[in-house]
Every structure is written in structure tokens, then in C-alpha cells.
GROMACS .gro file of C-alpha atoms in nm:
model
  161
    1MET     CA    1  15.818  21.409  30.212
    2ALA     CA    2  15.885  21.524  29.836
    3GLY     CA    3  16.006  21.880  29.796
    4PHE     CA    4  16.168  21.877  30.143
    5GLN     CA    5  16.470  22.085  30.090
    6THR     CA    6  16.744  22.194  30.335
    7LYS     CA    7  16.624  22.556  30.289
    8THR     CA    8  16.257  22.455  30.447
    9PHE     CA    9  16.454  22.364  30.770
   10LEU     CA   10  16.368  22.585  31.062
   11LYS     CA   11  16.594  22.847  31.161
   12TYR     CA   12  16.767  22.708  31.442
   13ASP     CA   13  16.844  22.401  31.237
   14ASP     CA   14  17.112  22.554  31.030
   15TYR     CA   15  17.399  22.520  31.236
   16THR     CA   16  17.702  22.337  31.078
   17THR     CA   17  17.943  22.124  31.216
   18PRO     CA   18  18.286  22.231  31.298
   19PHE     CA   19  18.594  22.072  31.118
   20TYR     CA   20  18.748  21.932  31.475
   21VAL     CA   21  18.441  21.724  31.511
   22TRP     CA   22  18.470  21.536  31.168
   23GLU     CA   23  18.834  21.503  31.253
   24SER     CA   24  18.766  21.332  31.565
   25ILE     CA   25  18.597  21.060  31.368
   26LYS     CA   26  18.819  21.040  31.076
   27ASP     CA   27  18.952  20.686  31.201
   28TYR     CA   28  18.602  20.541  31.196
   29ILE     CA   29  18.518  20.679  30.829
   30PRO     CA   30  18.566  20.388  30.587
   31LYS     CA   31  18.810  20.535  30.308
   32ASN     CA   32  18.677  20.277  30.057
   33LYS     CA   33  18.313  20.369  30.049
   34ASN     CA   34  18.141  20.654  29.857
   35ILE     CA   35  18.019  20.881  30.119
   36TRP     CA   36  17.711  21.087  30.112
   37CYS     CA   37  17.661  21.387  30.313
   38PRO     CA   38  17.267  21.484  30.225
   39PHE     CA   39  17.223  21.780  30.466
   40TYR     CA   40  17.393  22.094  30.283
   41CYS     CA   41  17.329  22.374  30.516
   42ASP     CA   42  17.652  22.614  30.425
   43GLY     CA   43  17.804  22.360  30.179
   44LYS     CA   44  18.153  22.383  30.400
   45GLN     CA   45  18.128  22.015  30.482
   46LYS     CA   46  18.301  21.908  30.156
   47GLU     CA   47  18.599  22.131  30.226
   48HIS     CA   48  18.618  21.968  30.588
   49PHE     CA   49  18.620  21.630  30.431
   50LYS     CA   50  18.878  21.737  30.178
   51LYS     CA   51  19.105  21.833  30.456
   52LEU     CA   52  19.082  21.458  30.590
   53ASP     CA   53  19.156  21.317  30.246
   54LEU     CA   54  18.776  21.221  30.161
   55ASP     CA   55  18.579  21.295  29.862
   56ILE     CA   56  18.231  21.316  29.947
   57ILE     CA   57  17.883  21.344  29.760
   58HIS     CA   58  17.758  21.701  29.908
   59ASN     CA   59  17.466  21.877  29.658
   60GLU     CA   60  17.197  22.092  29.792
   61GLU     CA   61  16.928  21.821  29.707
   62ASP     CA   62  16.640  21.684  29.893
   63PHE     CA   63  16.751  21.370  30.136
   64PHE     CA   64  16.393  21.271  30.102
   65ILE     CA   65  16.389  21.169  29.746
   66ASN     CA   66  16.758  21.100  29.680
   67ASN     CA   67  16.975  20.802  29.754
   68ARG     CA   68  17.332  20.844  29.691
   69GLY     CA   69  17.685  20.661  29.817
   70ASP     CA   70  17.750  20.362  29.998
   71ILE     CA   71  17.723  20.539  30.384
   72ILE     CA   72  17.582  20.854  30.493
   73ILE     CA   73  17.799  21.072  30.732
   74ASP     CA   74  17.621  21.394  30.840
   75ASN     CA   75  17.465  21.629  31.099
   76PRO     CA   76  17.069  21.646  30.999
   77PRO     CA   77  16.845  21.910  31.106
   78PHE     CA   78  16.763  21.820  31.462
   79SER     CA   79  16.397  21.924  31.439
   80LYS     CA   80  16.364  21.668  31.171
   81LYS     CA   81  16.539  21.374  31.351
   82LYS     CA   82  16.250  21.145  31.349
   83GLU     CA   83  16.194  21.179  30.957
   84VAL     CA   84  16.556  21.156  30.895
   85PHE     CA   85  16.611  20.841  31.093
   86THR     CA   86  16.283  20.680  30.930
   87ARG     CA   87  16.452  20.777  30.580
   88LEU     CA   88  16.775  20.646  30.710
   89LYS     CA   89  16.618  20.304  30.818
   90GLU     CA   90  16.427  20.298  30.480
   91LEU     CA   91  16.768  20.337  30.286
   92ASP     CA   92  16.905  20.075  30.517
   93LYS     CA   93  17.264  20.175  30.446
   94PRO     CA   94  17.562  20.215  30.704
   95PHE     CA   95  17.532  20.556  30.881
   96ILE     CA   96  17.703  20.796  31.106
   97ILE     CA   97  17.468  21.063  31.227
   98ILE     CA   98  17.527  21.340  31.504
   99CYS     CA   99  17.222  21.398  31.703
  100PRO     CA  100  17.142  21.460  32.071
  101VAL     CA  101  17.185  21.228  32.340
  102SER     CA  102  16.823  21.238  32.408
  103THR     CA  103  16.762  21.060  32.068
  104LEU     CA  104  16.852  20.716  32.227
  105ASN     CA  105  16.518  20.757  32.462
  106ALA     CA  106  16.270  20.858  32.176
  107VAL     CA  107  15.991  20.634  32.114
  108PHE     CA  108  16.038  20.664  31.757
  109PHE     CA  109  16.419  20.583  31.778
  110ARG     CA  110  16.339  20.262  31.991
  111ASN     CA  111  16.088  20.144  31.725
  112LEU     CA  112  16.316  20.194  31.438
  113PHE     CA  113  16.638  20.037  31.597
  114LYS     CA  114  16.530  19.830  31.892
  115ASN     CA  115  16.637  19.508  31.725
  116GLU     CA  116  16.936  19.660  31.532
  117ASN     CA  117  17.309  19.708  31.619
  118ILE     CA  118  17.328  20.061  31.696
  119GLN     CA  119  17.683  20.170  31.786
  120ILE     CA  120  17.787  20.511  31.958
  121LEU     CA  121  18.064  20.708  31.912
  122ILE     CA  122  18.092  20.951  32.237
  123PRO     CA  123  18.275  21.292  32.177
  124ARG     CA  124  18.532  21.390  32.440
  125LYS     CA  125  18.347  21.720  32.486
  126ARG     CA  126  18.024  21.907  32.404
  127ILE     CA  127  17.994  22.010  32.044
  128ASN     CA  128  17.981  22.361  31.973
  129PHE     CA  129  17.825  22.406  31.642
  130ILE     CA  130  17.854  22.708  31.407
  131LYS     CA  131  17.615  22.963  31.318
  132ASP     CA  132  17.630  23.235  31.061
  133GLY     CA  133  17.983  23.148  31.000
  134LEU     CA  134  18.084  23.212  31.405
  135THR     CA  135  18.145  22.903  31.634
  136GLU     CA  136  17.896  22.903  31.897
  137THR     CA  137  18.142  22.839  32.196
  138ASN     CA  138  17.982  22.743  32.518
  139ARG     CA  139  17.634  22.788  32.366
  140CYS     CA  140  17.481  22.462  32.300
  141ASN     CA  141  17.284  22.348  32.608
  142PHE     CA  142  17.294  21.953  32.521
  143ASP     CA  143  17.522  21.669  32.435
  144CYS     CA  144  17.559  21.485  32.133
  145LEU     CA  145  17.637  21.158  32.000
  146PHE     CA  146  17.749  20.986  31.672
  147PHE     CA  147  17.474  20.704  31.614
  148CYS     CA  148  17.621  20.460  31.388
  149TYR     CA  149  17.443  20.176  31.188
  150LYS     CA  150  17.587  19.872  31.027
  151MET     CA  151  17.938  20.008  31.084
  152LYS     CA  152  18.080  19.711  31.233
  153PHE     CA  153  18.311  19.874  31.459
  154GLU     CA  154  18.521  19.645  31.700
  155LYS     CA  155  18.310  19.783  32.027
  156ASP     CA  156  17.940  19.909  32.028
  157ILE     CA  157  18.027  20.232  32.247
  158ILE     CA  158  18.371  20.408  32.167
  159TYR     CA  159  18.487  20.723  32.354
  160LEU     CA  160  18.664  20.954  32.131
  161ASP     CA  161  19.011  21.121  32.229
   0.00000   0.00000   0.00000
């Protein structure tokens, strides 16, 4: 998918993740790894991770032709989740990715990860993403999970506080 830029995502894909969401998983993010957050959106993710004392690779570039860092942590465009998970599997790096809970039942996800040790971090409440700089409180009509691969957590399903 050469030339696939964040600018070409569908209009409803440019929602960003509030700081409190990243803060909720801070204890599960390895401090000794180079973290790549490949989906740029408004570019504020670098600021959020800096508040968590984490330096990340976060550039406006094509996820599908680049390969950075030791671990990938991000909120991808949901309309491209099949392509994103296919690329993640191809890269074969540890990841923590936010996606709708329905992804667990998707045929593509089962085919990609049915023999893998996928772990799940479950947020305490529904994530309300940010659109055009404003938090969309009570607007998200679906639940999301953190899908984790090769993270080696002590448990496969973790409920976040």
C-alpha cells in the first residue's frame, strides 16, 4: 500500500486519543523500548507520552512503508483496521493497539492471530475520543479494547483501573 498517508484516511477516522487513555496503560508500556506511534492525526500524541516520561517516534509518514522502533503503540484509523493488523503481523513486533471490541470476531483478525498469544487490556469505561480538538463525551457508540501482541503480560485479560 505504498503512498498510504494519514491524510487519506476517511473523515471519520481522524479522532485522537485523550491523554487519560494513554495514562491508563502507562504501567504496561515498557520503559526500555523504542516506541513507534505511527498514526499521526493531530500530532499531539508525542505531548501525551512526554507527560508519561516516554519519548516516542511520532512522525507524519506512511505506516505501510516504514518500520520504526521496537514496539508499536497507537490508535489506528478504524476503517483501515484490517490493513493495519495485516501490516502489524508482517512486522511481527510487540504492539498495543486500540480498536473496537468487535475486532475480536472479525474473520481477518482470527485468520491473522488465531495461533498467537493475543492479550487484552480492558478500559474501565468507554473511550470518548477527540474530534477537532474537542472531547466527544458520550458520543462513541462502541467499546474499544487494547489489543496486545508479544507483550508478555502476566495475564491475558487485564481489567484497567
